[in-house]
XYZ file of C-alpha atoms in Angstrom:
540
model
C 13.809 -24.445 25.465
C 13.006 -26.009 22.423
C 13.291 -23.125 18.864
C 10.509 -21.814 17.573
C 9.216 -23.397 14.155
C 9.074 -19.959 12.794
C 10.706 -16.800 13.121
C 8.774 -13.863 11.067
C 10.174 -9.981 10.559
C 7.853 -7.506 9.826
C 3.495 -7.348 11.125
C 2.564 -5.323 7.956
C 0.015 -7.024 5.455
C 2.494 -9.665 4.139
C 4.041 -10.642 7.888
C 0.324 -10.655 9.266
C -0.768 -13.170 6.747
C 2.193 -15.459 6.506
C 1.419 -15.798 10.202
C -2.437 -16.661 10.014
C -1.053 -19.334 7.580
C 0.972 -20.644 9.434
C -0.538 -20.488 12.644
C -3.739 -22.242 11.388
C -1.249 -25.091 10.669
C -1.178 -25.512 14.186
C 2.889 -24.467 13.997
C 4.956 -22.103 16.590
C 5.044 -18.649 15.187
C 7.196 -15.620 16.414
C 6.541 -12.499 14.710
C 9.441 -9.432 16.190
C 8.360 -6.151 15.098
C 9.562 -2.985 16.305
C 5.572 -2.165 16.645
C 5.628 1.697 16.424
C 1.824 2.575 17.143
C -0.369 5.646 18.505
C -3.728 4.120 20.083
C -3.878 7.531 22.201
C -3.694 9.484 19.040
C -6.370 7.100 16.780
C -8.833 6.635 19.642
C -9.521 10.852 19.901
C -11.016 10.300 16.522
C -14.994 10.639 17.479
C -17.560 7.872 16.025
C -19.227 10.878 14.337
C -19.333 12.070 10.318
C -16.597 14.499 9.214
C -19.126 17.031 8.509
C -20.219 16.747 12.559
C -17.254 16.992 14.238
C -15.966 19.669 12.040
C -18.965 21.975 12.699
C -18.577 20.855 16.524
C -15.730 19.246 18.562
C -13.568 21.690 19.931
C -10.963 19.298 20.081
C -10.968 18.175 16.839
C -7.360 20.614 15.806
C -5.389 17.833 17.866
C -6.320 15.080 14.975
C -6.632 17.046 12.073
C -3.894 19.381 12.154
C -1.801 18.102 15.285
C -0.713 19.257 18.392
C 1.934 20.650 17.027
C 0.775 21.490 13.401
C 2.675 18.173 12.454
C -0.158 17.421 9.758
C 0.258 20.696 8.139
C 3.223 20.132 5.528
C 5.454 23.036 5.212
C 6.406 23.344 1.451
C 6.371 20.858 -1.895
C 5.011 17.490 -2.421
C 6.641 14.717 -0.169
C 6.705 11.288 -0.544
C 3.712 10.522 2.917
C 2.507 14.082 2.983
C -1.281 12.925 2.710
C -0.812 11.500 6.417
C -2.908 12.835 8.927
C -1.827 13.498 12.473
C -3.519 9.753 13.580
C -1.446 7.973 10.711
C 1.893 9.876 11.074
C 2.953 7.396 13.609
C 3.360 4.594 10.362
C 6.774 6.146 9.549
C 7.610 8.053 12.762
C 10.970 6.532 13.482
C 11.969 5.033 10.004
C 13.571 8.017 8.751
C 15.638 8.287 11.939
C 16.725 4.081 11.667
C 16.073 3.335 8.160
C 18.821 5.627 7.149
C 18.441 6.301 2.876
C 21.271 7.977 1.132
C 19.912 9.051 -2.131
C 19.726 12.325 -4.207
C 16.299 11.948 -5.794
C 14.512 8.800 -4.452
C 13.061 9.130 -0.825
C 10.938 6.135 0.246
C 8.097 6.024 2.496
C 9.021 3.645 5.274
C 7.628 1.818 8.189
C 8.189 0.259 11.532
C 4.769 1.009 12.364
C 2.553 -2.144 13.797
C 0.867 -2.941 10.414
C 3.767 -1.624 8.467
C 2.924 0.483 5.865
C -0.712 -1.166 5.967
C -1.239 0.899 9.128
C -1.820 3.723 6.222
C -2.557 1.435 3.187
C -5.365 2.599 0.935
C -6.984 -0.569 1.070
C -7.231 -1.039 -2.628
C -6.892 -4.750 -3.967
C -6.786 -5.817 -7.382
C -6.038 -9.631 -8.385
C -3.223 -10.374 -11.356
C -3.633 -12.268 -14.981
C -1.795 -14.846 -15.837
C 0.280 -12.961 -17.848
C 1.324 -10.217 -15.032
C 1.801 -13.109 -12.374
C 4.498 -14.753 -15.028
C 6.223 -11.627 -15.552
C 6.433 -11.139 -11.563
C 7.542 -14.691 -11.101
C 4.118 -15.916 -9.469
C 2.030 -18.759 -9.919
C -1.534 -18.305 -10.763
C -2.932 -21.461 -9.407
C -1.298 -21.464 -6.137
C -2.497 -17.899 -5.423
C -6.367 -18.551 -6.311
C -6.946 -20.483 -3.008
C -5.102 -18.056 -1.560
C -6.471 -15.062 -2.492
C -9.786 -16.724 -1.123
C -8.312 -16.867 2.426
C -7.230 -12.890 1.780
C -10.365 -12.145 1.269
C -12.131 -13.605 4.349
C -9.319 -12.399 6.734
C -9.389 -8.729 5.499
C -13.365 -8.288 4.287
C -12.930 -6.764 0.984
C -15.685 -5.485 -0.813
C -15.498 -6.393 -4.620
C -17.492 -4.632 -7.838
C -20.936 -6.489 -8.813
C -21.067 -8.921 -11.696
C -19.195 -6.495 -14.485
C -17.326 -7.640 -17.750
C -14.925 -4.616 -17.134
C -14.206 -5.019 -13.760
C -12.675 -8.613 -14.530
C -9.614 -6.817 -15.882
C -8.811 -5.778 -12.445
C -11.079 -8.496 -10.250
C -10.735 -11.494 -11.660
C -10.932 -15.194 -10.437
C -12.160 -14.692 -6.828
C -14.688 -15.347 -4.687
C -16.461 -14.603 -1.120
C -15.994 -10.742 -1.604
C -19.000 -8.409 0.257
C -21.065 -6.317 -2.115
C -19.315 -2.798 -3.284
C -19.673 0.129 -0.802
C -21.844 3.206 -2.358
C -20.296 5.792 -4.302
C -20.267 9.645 -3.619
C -22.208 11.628 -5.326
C -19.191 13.326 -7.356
C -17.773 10.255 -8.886
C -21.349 8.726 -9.405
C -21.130 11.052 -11.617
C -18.506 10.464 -13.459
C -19.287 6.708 -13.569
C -22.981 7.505 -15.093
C -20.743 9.483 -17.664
C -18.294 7.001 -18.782
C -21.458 4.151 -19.290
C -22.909 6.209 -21.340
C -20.327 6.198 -24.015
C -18.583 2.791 -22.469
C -18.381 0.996 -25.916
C -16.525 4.435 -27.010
C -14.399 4.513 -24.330
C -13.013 0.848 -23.921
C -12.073 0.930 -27.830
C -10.253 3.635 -26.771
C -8.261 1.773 -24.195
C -10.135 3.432 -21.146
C -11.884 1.463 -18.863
C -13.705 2.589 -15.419
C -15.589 1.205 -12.641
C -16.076 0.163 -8.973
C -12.829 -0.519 -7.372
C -12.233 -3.128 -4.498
C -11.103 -1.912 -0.964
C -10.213 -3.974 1.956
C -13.258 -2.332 3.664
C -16.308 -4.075 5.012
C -19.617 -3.412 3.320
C -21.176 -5.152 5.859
C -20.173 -6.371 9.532
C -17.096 -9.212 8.759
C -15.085 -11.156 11.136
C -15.969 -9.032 14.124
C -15.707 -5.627 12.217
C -18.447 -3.431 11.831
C -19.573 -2.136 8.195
C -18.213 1.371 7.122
C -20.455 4.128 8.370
C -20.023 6.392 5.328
C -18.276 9.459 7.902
C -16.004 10.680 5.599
C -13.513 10.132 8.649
C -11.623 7.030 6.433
C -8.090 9.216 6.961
C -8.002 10.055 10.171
C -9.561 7.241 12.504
C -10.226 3.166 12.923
C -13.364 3.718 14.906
C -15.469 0.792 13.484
C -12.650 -0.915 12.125
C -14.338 -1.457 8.948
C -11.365 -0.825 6.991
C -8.497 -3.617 7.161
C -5.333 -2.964 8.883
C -3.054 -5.773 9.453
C -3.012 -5.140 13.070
C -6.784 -6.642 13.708
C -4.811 -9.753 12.595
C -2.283 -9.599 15.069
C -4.501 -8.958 17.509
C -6.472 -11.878 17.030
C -3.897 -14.248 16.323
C -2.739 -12.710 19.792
C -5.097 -15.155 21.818
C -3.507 -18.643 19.917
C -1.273 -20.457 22.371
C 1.165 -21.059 19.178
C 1.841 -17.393 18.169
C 3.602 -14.827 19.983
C 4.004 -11.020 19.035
C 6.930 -9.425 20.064
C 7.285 -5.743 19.441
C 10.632 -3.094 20.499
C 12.555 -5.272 18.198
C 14.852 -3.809 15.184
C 16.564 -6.859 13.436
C 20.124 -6.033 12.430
C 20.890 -10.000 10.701
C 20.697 -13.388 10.820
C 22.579 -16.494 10.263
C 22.321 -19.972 9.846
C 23.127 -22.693 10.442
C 22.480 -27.016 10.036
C 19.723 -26.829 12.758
C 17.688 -23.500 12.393
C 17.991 -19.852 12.328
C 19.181 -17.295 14.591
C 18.020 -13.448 14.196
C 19.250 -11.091 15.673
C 17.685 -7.596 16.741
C 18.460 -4.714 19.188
C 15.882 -4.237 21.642
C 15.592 -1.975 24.547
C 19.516 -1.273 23.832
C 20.665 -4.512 23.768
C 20.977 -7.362 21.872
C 18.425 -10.336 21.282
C 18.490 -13.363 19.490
C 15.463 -15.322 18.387
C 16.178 -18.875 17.295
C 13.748 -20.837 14.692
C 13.522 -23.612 12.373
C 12.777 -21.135 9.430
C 12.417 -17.565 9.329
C 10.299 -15.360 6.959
C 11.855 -12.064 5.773
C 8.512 -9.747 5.354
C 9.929 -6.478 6.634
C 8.746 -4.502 3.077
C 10.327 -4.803 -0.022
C 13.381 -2.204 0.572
C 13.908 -3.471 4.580
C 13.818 -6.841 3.878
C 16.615 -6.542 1.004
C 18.836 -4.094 3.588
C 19.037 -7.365 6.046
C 19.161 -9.674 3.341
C 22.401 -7.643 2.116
C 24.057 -7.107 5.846
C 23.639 -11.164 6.404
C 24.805 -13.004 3.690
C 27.599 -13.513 2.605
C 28.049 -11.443 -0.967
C 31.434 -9.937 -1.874
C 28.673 -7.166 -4.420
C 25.980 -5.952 -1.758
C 24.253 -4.269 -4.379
C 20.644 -5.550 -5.752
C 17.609 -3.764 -7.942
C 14.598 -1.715 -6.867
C 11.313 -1.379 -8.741
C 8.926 1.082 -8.169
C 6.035 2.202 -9.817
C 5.770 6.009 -10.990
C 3.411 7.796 -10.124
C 1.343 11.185 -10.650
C -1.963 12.306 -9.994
C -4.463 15.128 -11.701
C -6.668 17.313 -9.887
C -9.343 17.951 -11.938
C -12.819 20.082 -11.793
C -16.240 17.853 -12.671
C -18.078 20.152 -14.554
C -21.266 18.608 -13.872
C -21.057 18.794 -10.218
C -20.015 22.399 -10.130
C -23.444 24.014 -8.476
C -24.820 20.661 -7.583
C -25.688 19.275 -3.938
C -23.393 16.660 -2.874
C -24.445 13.821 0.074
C -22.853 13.366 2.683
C -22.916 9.811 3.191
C -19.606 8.815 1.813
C -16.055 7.600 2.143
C -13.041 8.684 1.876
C -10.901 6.129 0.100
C -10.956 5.353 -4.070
C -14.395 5.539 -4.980
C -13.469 4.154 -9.004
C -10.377 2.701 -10.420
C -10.019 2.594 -14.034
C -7.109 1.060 -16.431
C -5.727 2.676 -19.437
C -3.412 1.616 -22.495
C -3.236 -1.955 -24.102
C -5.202 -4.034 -21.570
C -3.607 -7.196 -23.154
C 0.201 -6.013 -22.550
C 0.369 -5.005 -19.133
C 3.703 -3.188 -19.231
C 1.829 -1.071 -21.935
C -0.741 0.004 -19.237
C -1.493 2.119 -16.469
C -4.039 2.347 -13.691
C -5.862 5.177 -11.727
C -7.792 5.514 -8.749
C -10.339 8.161 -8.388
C -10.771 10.393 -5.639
C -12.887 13.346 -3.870
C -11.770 15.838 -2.410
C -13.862 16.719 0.676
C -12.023 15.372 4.243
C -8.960 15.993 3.137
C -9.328 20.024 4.435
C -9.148 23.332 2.676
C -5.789 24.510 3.741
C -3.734 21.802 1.508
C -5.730 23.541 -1.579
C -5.385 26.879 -0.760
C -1.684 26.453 -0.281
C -1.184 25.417 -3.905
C -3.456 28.530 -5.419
C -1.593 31.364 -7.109
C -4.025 33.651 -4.760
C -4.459 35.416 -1.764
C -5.793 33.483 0.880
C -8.876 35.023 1.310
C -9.571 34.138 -1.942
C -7.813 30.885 -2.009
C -10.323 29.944 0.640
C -13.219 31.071 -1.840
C -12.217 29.353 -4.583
C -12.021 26.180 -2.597
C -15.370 26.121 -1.166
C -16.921 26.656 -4.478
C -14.683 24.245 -6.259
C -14.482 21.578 -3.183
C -17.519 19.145 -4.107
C -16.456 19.250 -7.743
C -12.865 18.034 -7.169
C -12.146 14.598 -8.409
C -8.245 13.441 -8.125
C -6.935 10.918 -10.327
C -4.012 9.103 -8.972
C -1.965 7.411 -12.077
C -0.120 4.134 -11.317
C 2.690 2.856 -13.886
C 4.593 -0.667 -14.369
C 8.481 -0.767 -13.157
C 10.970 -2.969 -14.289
C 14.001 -3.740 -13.401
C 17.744 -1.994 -14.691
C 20.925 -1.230 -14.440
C 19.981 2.521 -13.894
C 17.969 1.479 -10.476
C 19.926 -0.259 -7.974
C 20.339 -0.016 -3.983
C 23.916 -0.553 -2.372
C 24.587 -1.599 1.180
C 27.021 1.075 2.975
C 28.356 1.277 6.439
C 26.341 1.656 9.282
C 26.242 5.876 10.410
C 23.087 7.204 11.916
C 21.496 3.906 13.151
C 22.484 0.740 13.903
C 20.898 -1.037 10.808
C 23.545 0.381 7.639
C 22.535 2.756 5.272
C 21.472 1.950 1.670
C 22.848 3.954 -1.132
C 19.913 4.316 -3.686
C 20.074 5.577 -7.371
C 17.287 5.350 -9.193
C 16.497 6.663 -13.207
C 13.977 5.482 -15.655
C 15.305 4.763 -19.086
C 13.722 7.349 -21.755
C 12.240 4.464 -23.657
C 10.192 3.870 -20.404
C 9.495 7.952 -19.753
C 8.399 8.100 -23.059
C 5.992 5.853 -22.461
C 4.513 7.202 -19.686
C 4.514 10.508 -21.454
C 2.491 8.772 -24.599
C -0.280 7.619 -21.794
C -0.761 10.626 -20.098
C -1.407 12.496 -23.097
C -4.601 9.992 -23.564
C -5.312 10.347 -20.276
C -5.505 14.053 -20.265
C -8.179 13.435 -23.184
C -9.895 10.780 -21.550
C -10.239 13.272 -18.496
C -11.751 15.641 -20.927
C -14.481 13.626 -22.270
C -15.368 12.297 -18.928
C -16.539 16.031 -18.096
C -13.294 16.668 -15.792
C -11.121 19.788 -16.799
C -7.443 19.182 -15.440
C -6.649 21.466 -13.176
C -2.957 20.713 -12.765
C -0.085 17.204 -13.099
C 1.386 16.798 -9.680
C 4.570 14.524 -9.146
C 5.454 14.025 -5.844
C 8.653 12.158 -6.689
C 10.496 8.560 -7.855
C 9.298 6.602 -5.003
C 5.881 8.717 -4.800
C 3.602 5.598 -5.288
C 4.793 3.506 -1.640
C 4.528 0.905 -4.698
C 8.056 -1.049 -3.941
C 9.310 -4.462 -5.018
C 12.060 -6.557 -6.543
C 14.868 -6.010 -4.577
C 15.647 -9.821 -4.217
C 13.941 -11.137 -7.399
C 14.137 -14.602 -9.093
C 16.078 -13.259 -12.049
C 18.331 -10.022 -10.750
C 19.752 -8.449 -13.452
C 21.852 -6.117 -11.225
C 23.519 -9.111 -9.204
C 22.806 -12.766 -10.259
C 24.096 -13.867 -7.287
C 21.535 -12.186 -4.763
C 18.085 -13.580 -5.639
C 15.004 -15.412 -4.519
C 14.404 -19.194 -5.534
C 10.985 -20.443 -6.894
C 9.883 -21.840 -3.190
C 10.503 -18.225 -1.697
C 13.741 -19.726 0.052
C 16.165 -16.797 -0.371
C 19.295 -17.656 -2.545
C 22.264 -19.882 -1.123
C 19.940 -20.119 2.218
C 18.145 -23.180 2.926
C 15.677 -21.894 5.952
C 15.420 -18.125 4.953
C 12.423 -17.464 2.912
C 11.381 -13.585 1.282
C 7.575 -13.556 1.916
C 7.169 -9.950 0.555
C 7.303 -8.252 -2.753
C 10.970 -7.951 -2.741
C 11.570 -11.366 -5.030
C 9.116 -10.107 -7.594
C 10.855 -9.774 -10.790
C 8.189 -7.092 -12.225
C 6.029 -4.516 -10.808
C 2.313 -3.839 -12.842
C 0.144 -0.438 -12.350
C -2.416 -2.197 -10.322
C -1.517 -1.600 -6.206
C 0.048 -4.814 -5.317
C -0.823 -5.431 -1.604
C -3.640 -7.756 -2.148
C -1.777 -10.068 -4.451
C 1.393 -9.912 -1.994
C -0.312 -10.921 0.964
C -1.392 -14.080 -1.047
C 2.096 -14.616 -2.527
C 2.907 -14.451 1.321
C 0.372 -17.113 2.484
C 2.016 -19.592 -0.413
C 4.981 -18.731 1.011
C 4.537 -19.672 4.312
C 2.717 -23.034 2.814
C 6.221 -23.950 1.364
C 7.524 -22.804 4.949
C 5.251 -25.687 6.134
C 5.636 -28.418 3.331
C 10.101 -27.817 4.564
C 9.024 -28.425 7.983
C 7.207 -31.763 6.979
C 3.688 -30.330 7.892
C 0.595 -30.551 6.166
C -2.206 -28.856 5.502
């Protein structure tokens, strides 16, 4: 039986789009997952608004606390607390065979069908020139590609807006932007009011784009505006990499193959040979090429157990982040609609727009799905009044989740160790910002705090759920790696010293910005797997 052109690892947003590539091109594509996935848990989500279901299914405990009170966290902040009992199943099993040895910095991790984008937020933002040459991307191969993003997700983009280009820039096709809720409506009609004021200031807000449908796209329906956008998929309206699987599912060229956790691979004159455990044994899958797009901290771990590299250590970057609950003073006493969803509603950028690693991003939030209990737990109260408090305070809540840039260091590395708890090994992470880089973080959150004031929203608290707290992760095999020279990614995405190994994730990024970066990786994968391609003598 004759190899498969191409051999992918991972089905999150990256894997899922190097595939469509790929398979458009008319080549064989194998995608091995391990596939983790709940449909019985997502599909006892009603087609009803939050509000509804709330007041009236007797069932509705199993989704939105668990069976077994799984969605009711016990103590702190965690890194994936804000998963609901229907998303819980994105990192089910990676704790138990993703082993992480670390003191301080816990990833979120996934061998979920869809990856982490099983539970992504759906924000996309596009890159400048000047962030994409500090990453180590090109700007004018990811413009087409960002186009085909765009009409295999459905994103819904911000209107014609001068501010919004510093975040939306340079694309195309996009559906109109879904309506906002009636809390951060108005706290938009706030900041245009005193706009001119506010960008000379270094603060600018407005609509944010989300991989959601505005209106029916590529056999999706439009969001219904439940408020359900945490716990269930009903309508499919927001993108989950999945709904590309599934459809590339029904190509004679493309086969999914889930149960599968890949331990290495090696090659050789002819092709590729991974190999995974599966079922409790061991199977190879032999290709021309294979893709590495397992996320940015798995793909590195099999990069590191498969090559050969007397140092198995390499970088990290990921970005910090905080967020500020904070009471809108105007809504306090006003009626609120229901109509809404729950993802970002605004995004907004803050520092020196023109020098990136000088600037941080924020997506705004409400409050209202995301159930009374998490608040009450935090008051210094009784609960009785706890609960109080909360309804009175619920429609007024507005949650601003800060975003900073990473870049690499000596002071954040990961280091391949012996296999213990799983069969994959363990990685050895330490990570520490340098105080030059907490400093500045510290220098824009003090504007911050005073741009929250004169928006009308009173901080109520500065949460920090830890190092890894943003699920933001790159540059573990970048182009330049400061850590170990020798264990980097080459200009075509072929991984170093490897001739048919590509990196079609973030992991060979040499810089991470504020702005989310799933939208601009699953381009960067889609060039990848056009270089795939061009090595394999195909053409477009």
């Amino acid at each position: 039986m004759a190899p498969d052109d191409v051999v992918i690892v991972g089905s999150g947003p990256t894997g899922a789009m190097a595939a469509a590539e790929l398979v458009m091109r008319g080549l064989r594509v194998t995608l091995v997952d391990y596939g983790d996935d709940d449909p019985a848990m997502r599909s006892r989500v009603p087609d009803l608004p939050f509000d509804r279901f709330h007041r009236e299914d007797p069932a509705q405990r199993g989704y939105l606390l668990g069976d077994r009170l799984e969605g009711v966290p016990r103590s702190g902040v965690r890194v994936g607390a804000q998963l609901t009992p229907p998303r819980q199943f994105t990192n089910r099993t990676a704790d138990r065979l993703l082993p992480i040895c670390s003191e301080d910095f816990h990833p979120m991790q996934s061998l979920a069908l869809g990856g982490l984008g099983a539970a992504w937020g759906t924000a996309c933002f596009t890159y400048s020139a000047e962030e994409c040459g500090r990453i180590g991307l090109d700007p004018a191969t990811l413009a087409p590609q960002y186009a085909k993003v765009i009409d295999e997700a459905g994103i819904s983009g911000p209107s014609d807006d001068p501010t919004a280009r510093l975040w939306w820039d340079g694309v195309a096709g996009h559906q109109p932007p879904l309506e906002i809720d009636t809390n951060c409506a108005s706290i938009l009609a706030a900041y245009q009011k005193a706009a001119k004021q506010f960008l000379r200031r270094g603060f600018a807000l407005g609509n944010i784009p989300l991989a959601i449908n505005s209106r029916p796209h590529g056999g999706r329906e439009a969001n219904p505006y439940f408020d359900t956008d945490f716990y269930g998929d009903v309508r499919r309206s927001a993108y989950r990499p999945r709904y590309t699987i599934e459809r590339l599912q029904q190509s004679p060229n493309f086969r999914y193959v889930p149960g599968c956790l890949a331990l290495t691979f090696r090659e050789d004159p002819l092709g590729v040979d991974l190999t995974c455990q599966r079922g409790g044994e061991k199977a190879v899958f032999r290709a021309r090429r294979l893709i590495l797009c397992a996320g940015a901290i798995s793909t590195a771990r099999l990069a590191l157990a498969s090559v050969p590299l007397a140092d198995r250590t390499t970088t990290l970057l990921s970005s910090a982040y905080i967020y500020y609950p904070t009471l809108n003073l105007r809504m306090l006493g006003r009626p609120t609609a229901d109509r809404r969803h729950s993802m970002a509603q605004l995004t907004a950028l803050y520092g020196t727009f023109a020098t990136p690693e000088r600037t941080c991003s924020l997506q705004l939030y409400s409050y209202r799905s995301l159930l009374l209990f998490k608040l009450i737990k935090e008051m210094p109260l009784a609960p009785w009044a706890g609960l109080l408090m909360s309804r009175a305070m619920v429609d007024a809540l507005a949650i601003f989740g800060v975003f900073f840039p990473d870049e690499a260091g000596p002071t954040k590395t990961m280091r391949l160790g012996a296999s213990t708890t799983s069969p994959v090994p363990d990685l050895h992470i330490a990570y520490t910002r340098p105080p030059a880089q907490q400093a500045l973080q510290a220098g824009l959150e003090s504007g911050l705090r005073r741009s929250f004031w004169r928006l009308g929203c009173v901080p109520l608290g500065r949460v920090d759920p830890g190092p890894a707290g943003s699920i933001h992760y790159a540059g573990t095999v970048p182009r330049i790696n400061p850590v170990n020279p020798k264990f980097h990614t080459l200009s075509d995405g072929r991984l170093g010293g490897c001739e048919r190994v590509f990196i079609g994730d973030s992991s060979s990024w040499n810089w991470l910005p504020c702005k989310g970066p799933t939208f601009t990786a699953m381009a960067g994968a889609r060039v990848i797997a056009e270089h795939v391609a061009a090595s394999l003598g195909e053409r477009a």
